[in-house]
Amino acid sequence: MATANHPFWPLPVTMDQHFQRIERIEQLLTRRVDEAIAARAEYRRLLAAAAALRTVALGAEAQQTLGELIEARVARLIVDARPGSQS
């Protein structure tokens, strides 16, 4: 067998041992792929959460800015409505 003399395959290597190693490698790869898929899904959930937080923060900032504009406009209207105002 060609793999029997390979440094990564210690002697003796039977066909059963060879297939058992292949099965263990397949299981390990399957587990790693599953972990990678789960990690990618978690990453996407975190990106979505970050986008939602950014939207909320921008919405809060816009709301505050709008509130400040309204307050400034109301204050200006009050000043303009006073008797003797020169606006």
PDB file of C-alpha atoms in Angstrom:
ATOM      1  CA  MET A   1       0.000   0.000   0.000  1.00  0.00           C
ATOM      2  CA  ALA A   2       1.425   3.363  -0.971  1.00  0.00           C
ATOM      3  CA  THR A   3       0.293   5.188   2.193  1.00  0.00           C
ATOM      4  CA  ALA A   4       1.949   2.648   4.510  1.00  0.00           C
ATOM      5  CA  ASN A   5       5.338   4.311   4.036  1.00  0.00           C
ATOM      6  CA  HIS A   6       4.045   7.860   4.205  1.00  0.00           C
ATOM      7  CA  PRO A   7       5.263   9.748   7.317  1.00  0.00           C
ATOM      8  CA  PHE A   8       1.723  10.865   8.213  1.00  0.00           C
ATOM      9  CA  TRP A   9       0.413   7.306   8.201  1.00  0.00           C
ATOM     10  CA  PRO A  10       2.311   5.209  10.783  1.00  0.00           C
ATOM     11  CA  LEU A  11       2.743   1.488  10.167  1.00  0.00           C
ATOM     12  CA  PRO A  12       0.879  -0.805  10.075  1.00  0.00           C
ATOM     13  CA  VAL A  13      -2.089   0.600   8.194  1.00  0.00           C
ATOM     14  CA  THR A  14      -4.891  -1.747   7.348  1.00  0.00           C
ATOM     15  CA  MET A  15      -7.751  -0.822   5.078  1.00  0.00           C
ATOM     16  CA  ASP A  16     -10.070  -0.683   8.109  1.00  0.00           C
ATOM     17  CA  GLN A  17      -7.727   1.744   9.876  1.00  0.00           C
ATOM     18  CA  HIS A  18      -7.463   3.783   6.710  1.00  0.00           C
ATOM     19  CA  PHE A  19     -11.255   4.050   6.366  1.00  0.00           C
ATOM     20  CA  GLN A  20     -11.645   4.800  10.088  1.00  0.00           C
ATOM     21  CA  ARG A  21      -9.224   7.706   9.702  1.00  0.00           C
ATOM     22  CA  ILE A  22     -11.105   8.924   6.656  1.00  0.00           C
ATOM     23  CA  GLU A  23     -14.381   8.767   8.620  1.00  0.00           C
ATOM     24  CA  ARG A  24     -12.835  10.713  11.526  1.00  0.00           C
ATOM     25  CA  ILE A  25     -11.529  13.327   9.106  1.00  0.00           C
ATOM     26  CA  GLU A  26     -14.961  13.588   7.456  1.00  0.00           C
ATOM     27  CA  GLN A  27     -16.598  13.992  10.877  1.00  0.00           C
ATOM     28  CA  LEU A  28     -14.092  16.660  11.846  1.00  0.00           C
ATOM     29  CA  LEU A  29     -14.592  18.518   8.570  1.00  0.00           C
ATOM     30  CA  THR A  30     -18.362  18.260   8.882  1.00  0.00           C
ATOM     31  CA  ARG A  31     -18.201  19.660  12.405  1.00  0.00           C
ATOM     32  CA  ARG A  32     -15.920  22.496  11.274  1.00  0.00           C
ATOM     33  CA  VAL A  33     -18.231  23.352   8.378  1.00  0.00           C
ATOM     34  CA  ASP A  34     -21.240  23.327  10.719  1.00  0.00           C
ATOM     35  CA  GLU A  35     -19.372  25.618  13.121  1.00  0.00           C
ATOM     36  CA  ALA A  36     -18.444  27.948  10.265  1.00  0.00           C
ATOM     37  CA  ILE A  37     -22.065  28.074   9.074  1.00  0.00           C
ATOM     38  CA  ALA A  38     -23.248  28.822  12.623  1.00  0.00           C
ATOM     39  CA  ALA A  39     -20.572  31.493  13.013  1.00  0.00           C
ATOM     40  CA  ARG A  40     -21.593  33.112   9.731  1.00  0.00           C
ATOM     41  CA  ALA A  41     -25.241  33.094  10.817  1.00  0.00           C
ATOM     42  CA  GLU A  42     -24.277  34.680  14.153  1.00  0.00           C
ATOM     43  CA  TYR A  43     -22.185  37.265  12.302  1.00  0.00           C
ATOM     44  CA  ARG A  44     -25.171  38.125  10.106  1.00  0.00           C
ATOM     45  CA  ARG A  45     -27.430  38.419  13.175  1.00  0.00           C
ATOM     46  CA  LEU A  46     -24.895  40.762  14.775  1.00  0.00           C
ATOM     47  CA  LEU A  47     -24.705  42.853  11.598  1.00  0.00           C
ATOM     48  CA  ALA A  48     -28.485  43.102  11.520  1.00  0.00           C
ATOM     49  CA  ALA A  49     -28.567  44.111  15.189  1.00  0.00           C
ATOM     50  CA  ALA A  50     -25.877  46.731  14.577  1.00  0.00           C
ATOM     51  CA  ALA A  51     -27.825  48.097  11.615  1.00  0.00           C
ATOM     52  CA  ALA A  52     -30.982  48.269  13.716  1.00  0.00           C
ATOM     53  CA  LEU A  53     -29.135  50.088  16.498  1.00  0.00           C
ATOM     54  CA  ARG A  54     -27.626  52.484  13.976  1.00  0.00           C
ATOM     55  CA  THR A  55     -31.092  53.152  12.547  1.00  0.00           C
ATOM     56  CA  VAL A  56     -32.496  53.784  16.024  1.00  0.00           C
ATOM     57  CA  ALA A  57     -29.581  56.072  16.864  1.00  0.00           C
ATOM     58  CA  LEU A  58     -29.981  58.000  13.617  1.00  0.00           C
ATOM     59  CA  GLY A  59     -33.736  58.175  14.192  1.00  0.00           C
ATOM     60  CA  ALA A  60     -33.189  59.513  17.710  1.00  0.00           C
ATOM     61  CA  GLU A  61     -30.690  62.049  16.413  1.00  0.00           C
ATOM     62  CA  ALA A  62     -33.080  63.130  13.661  1.00  0.00           C
ATOM     63  CA  GLN A  63     -35.929  63.373  16.156  1.00  0.00           C
ATOM     64  CA  GLN A  64     -33.780  65.483  18.484  1.00  0.00           C
ATOM     65  CA  THR A  65     -32.757  67.744  15.594  1.00  0.00           C
ATOM     66  CA  LEU A  66     -36.378  68.082  14.491  1.00  0.00           C
ATOM     67  CA  GLY A  67     -37.387  68.870  18.073  1.00  0.00           C
ATOM     68  CA  GLU A  68     -34.700  71.524  18.297  1.00  0.00           C
ATOM     69  CA  LEU A  69     -35.844  73.053  15.008  1.00  0.00           C
ATOM     70  CA  ILE A  70     -39.454  73.116  16.196  1.00  0.00           C
ATOM     71  CA  GLU A  71     -38.443  74.675  19.522  1.00  0.00           C
ATOM     72  CA  ALA A  72     -36.388  77.319  17.718  1.00  0.00           C
ATOM     73  CA  ARG A  73     -39.258  78.064  15.350  1.00  0.00           C
ATOM     74  CA  VAL A  74     -41.796  78.284  18.200  1.00  0.00           C
ATOM     75  CA  ALA A  75     -39.441  80.543  20.152  1.00  0.00           C
ATOM     76  CA  ARG A  76     -39.075  82.742  17.079  1.00  0.00           C
ATOM     77  CA  LEU A  77     -42.862  82.845  16.605  1.00  0.00           C
ATOM     78  CA  ILE A  78     -43.269  83.858  20.247  1.00  0.00           C
ATOM     79  CA  VAL A  79     -40.713  86.614  19.854  1.00  0.00           C
ATOM     80  CA  ASP A  80     -42.362  87.756  16.620  1.00  0.00           C
ATOM     81  CA  ALA A  81     -45.807  87.730  18.241  1.00  0.00           C
ATOM     82  CA  ARG A  82     -44.801  90.078  21.054  1.00  0.00           C
ATOM     83  CA  PRO A  83     -46.085  93.602  20.758  1.00  0.00           C
ATOM     84  CA  GLY A  84     -43.447  95.921  19.372  1.00  0.00           C
ATOM     85  CA  SER A  85     -41.380  93.105  17.840  1.00  0.00           C
ATOM     86  CA  GLN A  86     -39.300  94.263  14.883  1.00  0.00           C
ATOM     87  CA  SER A  87     -38.828  90.994  12.881  1.00  0.00           C
TER      88      SER A  87
END
